[in-house]
Amino acid sequence: MESLASQAKPAAVLWLAGFLQAARLHRVVSFCASSRPLSVRISQCFLLNGFIYLGSLLTLKSVVIPILSWILPEECSPLQGQHLCDRTVAVPTYSFLRSVLIQIFYVFWFYPLYIFSFVLSTLWYNDIAKHALDVVKNKSLDATKALDAHTISESMERPEGFDGVAIGIGEQVYSILLLTIFFIEVTVIGYIPYFGKAMNFLLLSLMYAYYCFEYKWNFFAVSLNERLDFFESNWAFFAGFGSPCVLPIFFFSPLTSYGVMAVLYPLVWRNTH
């Protein structure tokens, strides 16, 4: 019991350190002021995911659905004619038409917008990572110093030529498979009664933290073995770091959660440096 308590305290300290590191959103302002391309990309992420995507969802929930409910009510009003208040015909018909119109909105606007936002945001995140690292270099923070900020050792040089390319591709494929399998496991664990939600939150936080740091590790050519060793030895820090991105899941619907996380991700990612 004493051994467990002695391990829990350092883990809690690391978790809090990771959470506070991710929450330092004010650092984004100084970086954006130092790089116009970086500020443009982050602004585009806000415009697409915050204004257009979340705005479309808000319009659906606050405007479209209420108007449809008024035009095609669930209950007949006394002001309506008797022929429109025949519950055996009117109410089921209204309900069917309302559902069809809402689904049309989702199929022809919202779902395509979701896919478009996901693909474009992924490309923009890569640009944000490049521009942010340029700012780091301009501020005379070399790769070794940036990595030392999180006590990770300098990566070994990869072989040049075809062998280096093959190793890089192999590591990327393995990393994608690893994250995919891990995400499936996280989803399944979320359905376990009682403690499933807590485990789901912890594991999703770890996954998003790894995803954040992977951009940085790719640019600094950190080998996959070094990434995993460092990640496993500092899991509590990464669990805290990924928490701000995962919190929206427990307060919003899945589609809304994606929009909020897509807005937060470039801000939280910036704090990996």
Short mmCIF file of C-alpha atoms in Angstrom, two decimals:
data_model
loop_
_atom_site.label_atom_id
_atom_site.label_comp_id
_atom_site.label_asym_id
_atom_site.label_seq_id
_atom_site.Cartn_x
_atom_site.Cartn_y
_atom_site.Cartn_z
CA MET A 1 0.00 0.00 0.00
CA GLU A 2 2.82 2.38 0.87
CA SER A 3 4.54 1.45 -2.39
CA LEU A 4 1.39 2.29 -4.35
CA ALA A 5 1.06 5.63 -2.57
CA SER A 6 4.71 6.46 -3.22
CA GLN A 7 4.19 5.83 -6.95
CA ALA A 8 0.86 7.65 -7.13
CA LYS A 9 2.23 10.99 -5.89
CA PRO A 10 4.97 11.38 -8.56
CA ALA A 11 2.45 10.26 -11.20
CA ALA A 12 -0.04 12.90 -10.03
CA VAL A 13 2.68 15.57 -10.12
CA LEU A 14 3.65 14.56 -13.67
CA TRP A 15 -0.01 14.52 -14.74
CA LEU A 16 -0.52 18.04 -13.41
CA ALA A 17 2.70 19.21 -15.10
CA GLY A 18 1.47 17.81 -18.42
CA PHE A 19 -1.95 19.41 -18.04
CA LEU A 20 -0.47 22.81 -17.20
CA GLN A 21 1.98 22.49 -20.11
CA ALA A 22 -0.89 21.91 -22.53
CA ALA A 23 -2.97 24.72 -21.01
CA ARG A 24 -0.35 27.42 -21.66
CA LEU A 25 -2.31 28.78 -24.59
CA HIS A 26 -0.85 32.27 -24.21
CA ARG A 27 2.37 31.00 -25.79
CA VAL A 28 0.53 30.71 -29.09
CA VAL A 29 0.22 34.51 -29.23
CA SER A 30 4.00 35.04 -29.09
CA PHE A 31 4.62 32.38 -31.74
CA CYS A 32 1.95 33.76 -34.07
CA ALA A 33 3.49 37.23 -33.66
CA SER A 34 6.83 35.77 -34.78
CA SER A 35 5.51 33.99 -37.87
CA ARG A 36 2.89 35.25 -40.29
CA PRO A 37 2.49 31.84 -42.05
CA LEU A 38 1.88 30.23 -38.65
CA SER A 39 -0.75 32.81 -37.69
CA VAL A 40 -2.45 32.38 -41.08
CA ARG A 41 -2.67 28.60 -40.73
CA ILE A 42 -4.01 28.77 -37.17
CA SER A 43 -6.54 31.40 -38.24
CA GLN A 44 -7.65 29.13 -41.08
CA CYS A 45 -8.14 26.28 -38.59
CA PHE A 46 -10.30 28.55 -36.44
CA LEU A 47 -12.29 29.71 -39.46
CA LEU A 48 -12.92 26.20 -40.81
CA ASN A 49 -13.46 24.25 -37.60
CA GLY A 50 -14.75 26.97 -35.31
CA PHE A 51 -16.78 29.30 -37.50
CA ILE A 52 -17.91 27.10 -40.43
CA TYR A 53 -18.07 23.61 -38.88
CA LEU A 54 -19.28 24.46 -35.35
CA GLY A 55 -21.31 27.35 -36.77
CA SER A 56 -23.13 24.95 -39.10
CA LEU A 57 -23.89 22.63 -36.20
CA LEU A 58 -25.12 25.53 -34.09
CA THR A 59 -27.31 26.73 -36.97
CA LEU A 60 -28.80 23.26 -37.31
CA LYS A 61 -29.55 22.92 -33.59
CA SER A 62 -30.67 26.50 -32.92
CA VAL A 63 -32.33 27.57 -36.20
CA VAL A 64 -33.10 24.76 -38.65
CA ILE A 65 -34.55 22.21 -36.22
CA PRO A 66 -36.69 24.77 -34.30
CA ILE A 67 -38.09 26.14 -37.60
CA LEU A 68 -38.91 22.63 -38.81
CA SER A 69 -40.51 21.86 -35.46
CA TRP A 70 -42.65 24.98 -35.85
CA ILE A 71 -43.64 24.22 -39.44
CA LEU A 72 -44.05 20.48 -38.79
CA PRO A 73 -45.06 20.38 -35.11
CA GLU A 74 -45.02 17.31 -32.92
CA GLU A 75 -48.40 18.30 -31.46
CA CYS A 76 -51.30 19.98 -33.21
CA SER A 77 -52.17 23.50 -32.13
CA PRO A 78 -55.78 24.44 -31.39
CA LEU A 79 -55.40 27.22 -33.98
CA GLN A 80 -54.85 24.67 -36.72
CA GLY A 81 -57.68 23.24 -38.70
CA GLN A 82 -59.34 20.00 -37.61
CA HIS A 83 -58.16 18.25 -40.76
CA LEU A 84 -54.55 19.12 -39.82
CA CYS A 85 -54.96 17.93 -36.26
CA ASP A 86 -55.86 14.36 -37.07
CA ARG A 87 -53.16 12.66 -35.00
CA THR A 88 -53.49 9.39 -36.86
CA VAL A 89 -52.24 11.07 -40.03
CA ALA A 90 -50.74 14.50 -39.43
CA VAL A 91 -48.40 13.92 -36.51
CA PRO A 92 -46.67 10.81 -37.94
CA THR A 93 -46.39 12.54 -41.31
CA TYR A 94 -44.89 15.65 -39.74
CA SER A 95 -42.43 13.56 -37.77
CA PHE A 96 -41.38 11.64 -40.88
CA LEU A 97 -40.93 14.78 -43.00
CA ARG A 98 -39.01 16.54 -40.24
CA SER A 99 -36.63 13.57 -39.86
CA VAL A 100 -36.10 13.36 -43.63
CA LEU A 101 -35.28 17.06 -43.95
CA ILE A 102 -32.83 16.93 -41.04
CA GLN A 103 -31.12 13.86 -42.52
CA ILE A 104 -30.86 15.64 -45.88
CA PHE A 105 -29.06 18.49 -44.11
CA TYR A 106 -26.64 16.02 -42.53
CA VAL A 107 -26.01 13.97 -45.68
CA PHE A 108 -25.54 16.81 -48.17
CA TRP A 109 -23.89 19.39 -45.94
CA PHE A 110 -22.74 18.32 -42.52
CA TYR A 111 -21.10 14.94 -43.23
CA PRO A 112 -19.23 16.21 -46.33
CA LEU A 113 -18.14 19.22 -44.28
CA TYR A 114 -16.91 16.88 -41.53
CA ILE A 115 -14.79 14.88 -44.01
CA PHE A 116 -13.51 18.03 -45.70
CA SER A 117 -12.60 19.55 -42.32
CA PHE A 118 -10.82 16.38 -41.18
CA VAL A 119 -8.69 16.05 -44.33
CA LEU A 120 -7.83 19.74 -44.65
CA SER A 121 -7.11 20.14 -40.93
CA THR A 122 -4.68 17.21 -41.05
CA LEU A 123 -2.74 18.92 -43.84
CA TRP A 124 -2.79 22.24 -42.02
CA TYR A 125 -1.53 20.67 -38.78
CA ASN A 126 1.56 19.55 -40.65
CA ASP A 127 2.12 23.11 -41.93
CA ILE A 128 1.59 24.50 -38.41
CA ALA A 129 4.22 22.09 -37.11
CA LYS A 130 6.73 23.23 -39.77
CA HIS A 131 6.14 26.93 -39.16
CA ALA A 132 6.31 26.51 -35.38
CA LEU A 133 9.62 24.68 -35.63
CA ASP A 134 10.93 27.47 -37.85
CA VAL A 135 10.10 29.91 -35.07
CA VAL A 136 11.94 27.69 -32.60
CA LYS A 137 15.02 27.68 -34.81
CA ASN A 138 14.84 31.44 -35.28
CA LYS A 139 14.83 31.82 -31.51
CA SER A 140 18.09 29.87 -31.38
CA LEU A 141 16.54 26.76 -29.84
CA ASP A 142 18.29 23.89 -31.59
CA ALA A 143 16.76 20.44 -31.84
CA THR A 144 18.73 18.99 -28.94
CA LYS A 145 17.70 21.77 -26.56
CA ALA A 146 14.07 21.52 -27.60
CA LEU A 147 14.06 17.81 -26.95
CA ASP A 148 15.92 18.19 -23.66
CA ALA A 149 13.01 20.28 -22.43
CA HIS A 150 11.20 16.97 -22.08
CA THR A 151 14.30 14.95 -21.13
CA ILE A 152 14.41 12.95 -24.30
CA SER A 153 17.76 11.87 -25.67
CA GLU A 154 19.06 12.96 -29.03
CA SER A 155 18.05 10.54 -31.73
CA MET A 156 20.57 8.42 -33.58
CA GLU A 157 21.25 9.21 -37.21
CA ARG A 158 19.29 7.13 -39.65
CA PRO A 159 21.07 5.39 -42.51
CA GLU A 160 21.16 7.40 -45.70
CA GLY A 161 19.74 6.43 -49.05
CA PHE A 162 17.19 3.68 -49.61
CA ASP A 163 17.71 2.09 -46.17
CA GLY A 164 16.87 5.35 -44.43
CA VAL A 165 13.74 5.84 -46.53
CA ALA A 166 12.62 2.25 -45.91
CA ILE A 167 13.11 2.61 -42.16
CA GLY A 168 11.19 5.90 -42.13
CA ILE A 169 8.26 4.44 -44.11
CA GLY A 170 8.22 1.33 -41.93
CA GLU A 171 8.11 3.38 -38.75
CA GLN A 172 5.26 5.53 -40.07
CA VAL A 173 3.21 2.48 -41.10
CA TYR A 174 3.85 0.83 -37.73
CA SER A 175 2.90 4.03 -35.91
CA ILE A 176 -0.39 4.31 -37.84
CA LEU A 177 -1.25 0.66 -37.13
CA LEU A 178 -0.33 1.11 -33.48
CA LEU A 179 -2.59 4.15 -33.07
CA THR A 180 -5.44 2.47 -35.00
CA ILE A 181 -5.36 -0.66 -32.84
CA PHE A 182 -5.03 1.45 -29.72
CA PHE A 183 -8.05 3.55 -30.73
CA ILE A 184 -10.14 0.39 -31.27
CA GLU A 185 -9.14 -0.85 -27.82
CA VAL A 186 -10.01 2.52 -26.27
CA THR A 187 -13.45 2.46 -27.92
CA VAL A 188 -14.19 -1.06 -26.65
CA ILE A 189 -13.02 -0.24 -23.13
CA GLY A 190 -15.41 2.72 -23.05
CA TYR A 191 -18.38 0.29 -22.99
CA ILE A 192 -17.20 -1.48 -19.82
CA PRO A 193 -19.58 -0.64 -16.94
CA TYR A 194 -18.52 1.51 -14.00
CA PHE A 195 -14.87 2.27 -14.76
CA GLY A 196 -15.03 2.16 -18.58
CA LYS A 197 -15.50 5.93 -19.00
CA ALA A 198 -12.56 6.74 -16.70
CA MET A 199 -10.28 4.33 -18.57
CA ASN A 200 -11.55 5.70 -21.86
CA PHE A 201 -10.63 9.24 -20.79
CA LEU A 202 -7.14 8.18 -19.63
CA LEU A 203 -6.31 6.18 -22.76
CA LEU A 204 -7.70 8.80 -25.14
CA SER A 205 -5.58 11.43 -23.38
CA LEU A 206 -2.50 9.28 -23.96
CA MET A 207 -3.39 8.79 -27.62
CA TYR A 208 -3.93 12.49 -28.33
CA ALA A 209 -0.74 13.41 -26.49
CA TYR A 210 1.24 10.93 -28.59
CA TYR A 211 -0.38 12.35 -31.71
CA CYS A 212 0.64 15.87 -30.67
CA PHE A 213 4.26 14.97 -30.01
CA GLU A 214 4.57 12.78 -33.11
CA TYR A 215 4.78 15.83 -35.39
CA LYS A 216 7.72 17.11 -33.39
CA TRP A 217 9.45 13.73 -33.24
CA ASN A 218 9.06 13.30 -37.00
CA PHE A 219 10.78 16.62 -37.70
CA PHE A 220 13.61 15.80 -35.27
CA ALA A 221 13.97 12.28 -36.75
CA VAL A 222 13.46 10.55 -33.40
CA SER A 223 13.35 6.79 -33.91
CA LEU A 224 10.20 4.88 -33.08
CA ASN A 225 11.91 2.91 -30.31
CA GLU A 226 13.02 6.13 -28.61
CA ARG A 227 9.53 7.58 -28.91
CA LEU A 228 7.88 4.56 -27.32
CA ASP A 229 10.50 4.24 -24.56
CA PHE A 230 10.17 7.91 -23.65
CA PHE A 231 6.38 7.79 -23.87
CA GLU A 232 6.12 4.73 -21.62
CA SER A 233 8.50 6.14 -19.01
CA ASN A 234 6.57 9.46 -18.86
CA TRP A 235 3.02 8.19 -19.36
CA ALA A 236 1.60 10.30 -16.52
CA PHE A 237 2.90 13.52 -18.11
CA PHE A 238 1.40 12.60 -21.48
CA ALA A 239 -1.91 11.62 -19.86
CA GLY A 240 -2.12 15.12 -18.39
CA PHE A 241 -0.99 16.77 -21.62
CA GLY A 242 -3.70 15.12 -23.70
CA SER A 243 -6.50 15.82 -21.19
CA PRO A 244 -7.55 19.28 -22.51
CA CYS A 245 -8.20 17.83 -25.97
CA VAL A 246 -10.25 14.93 -24.61
CA LEU A 247 -12.40 16.82 -22.10
CA PRO A 248 -14.94 18.02 -24.76
CA ILE A 249 -15.95 14.38 -25.36
CA PHE A 250 -17.61 14.26 -21.95
CA PHE A 251 -19.57 17.50 -22.40
CA PHE A 252 -20.63 17.50 -26.07
CA SER A 253 -21.93 15.15 -28.74
CA PRO A 254 -19.32 13.32 -30.89
CA LEU A 255 -19.69 15.73 -33.83
CA THR A 256 -19.43 18.80 -31.61
CA SER A 257 -16.51 17.25 -29.72
CA TYR A 258 -14.59 16.87 -32.98
CA GLY A 259 -15.05 20.55 -33.79
CA VAL A 260 -13.88 21.67 -30.35
CA MET A 261 -10.86 19.34 -30.44
CA ALA A 262 -9.98 20.48 -33.96
CA VAL A 263 -9.86 24.07 -32.68
CA LEU A 264 -7.87 23.18 -29.54
CA TYR A 265 -5.39 20.82 -31.21
CA PRO A 266 -3.12 23.38 -32.93
CA LEU A 267 -3.05 25.44 -29.71
CA VAL A 268 -2.19 22.46 -27.51
CA TRP A 269 0.30 21.07 -30.04
CA ARG A 270 2.21 24.32 -29.91
CA ASN A 271 3.06 23.60 -26.24
CA THR A 272 5.06 20.49 -27.12
CA HIS A 273 8.04 22.82 -27.60
#
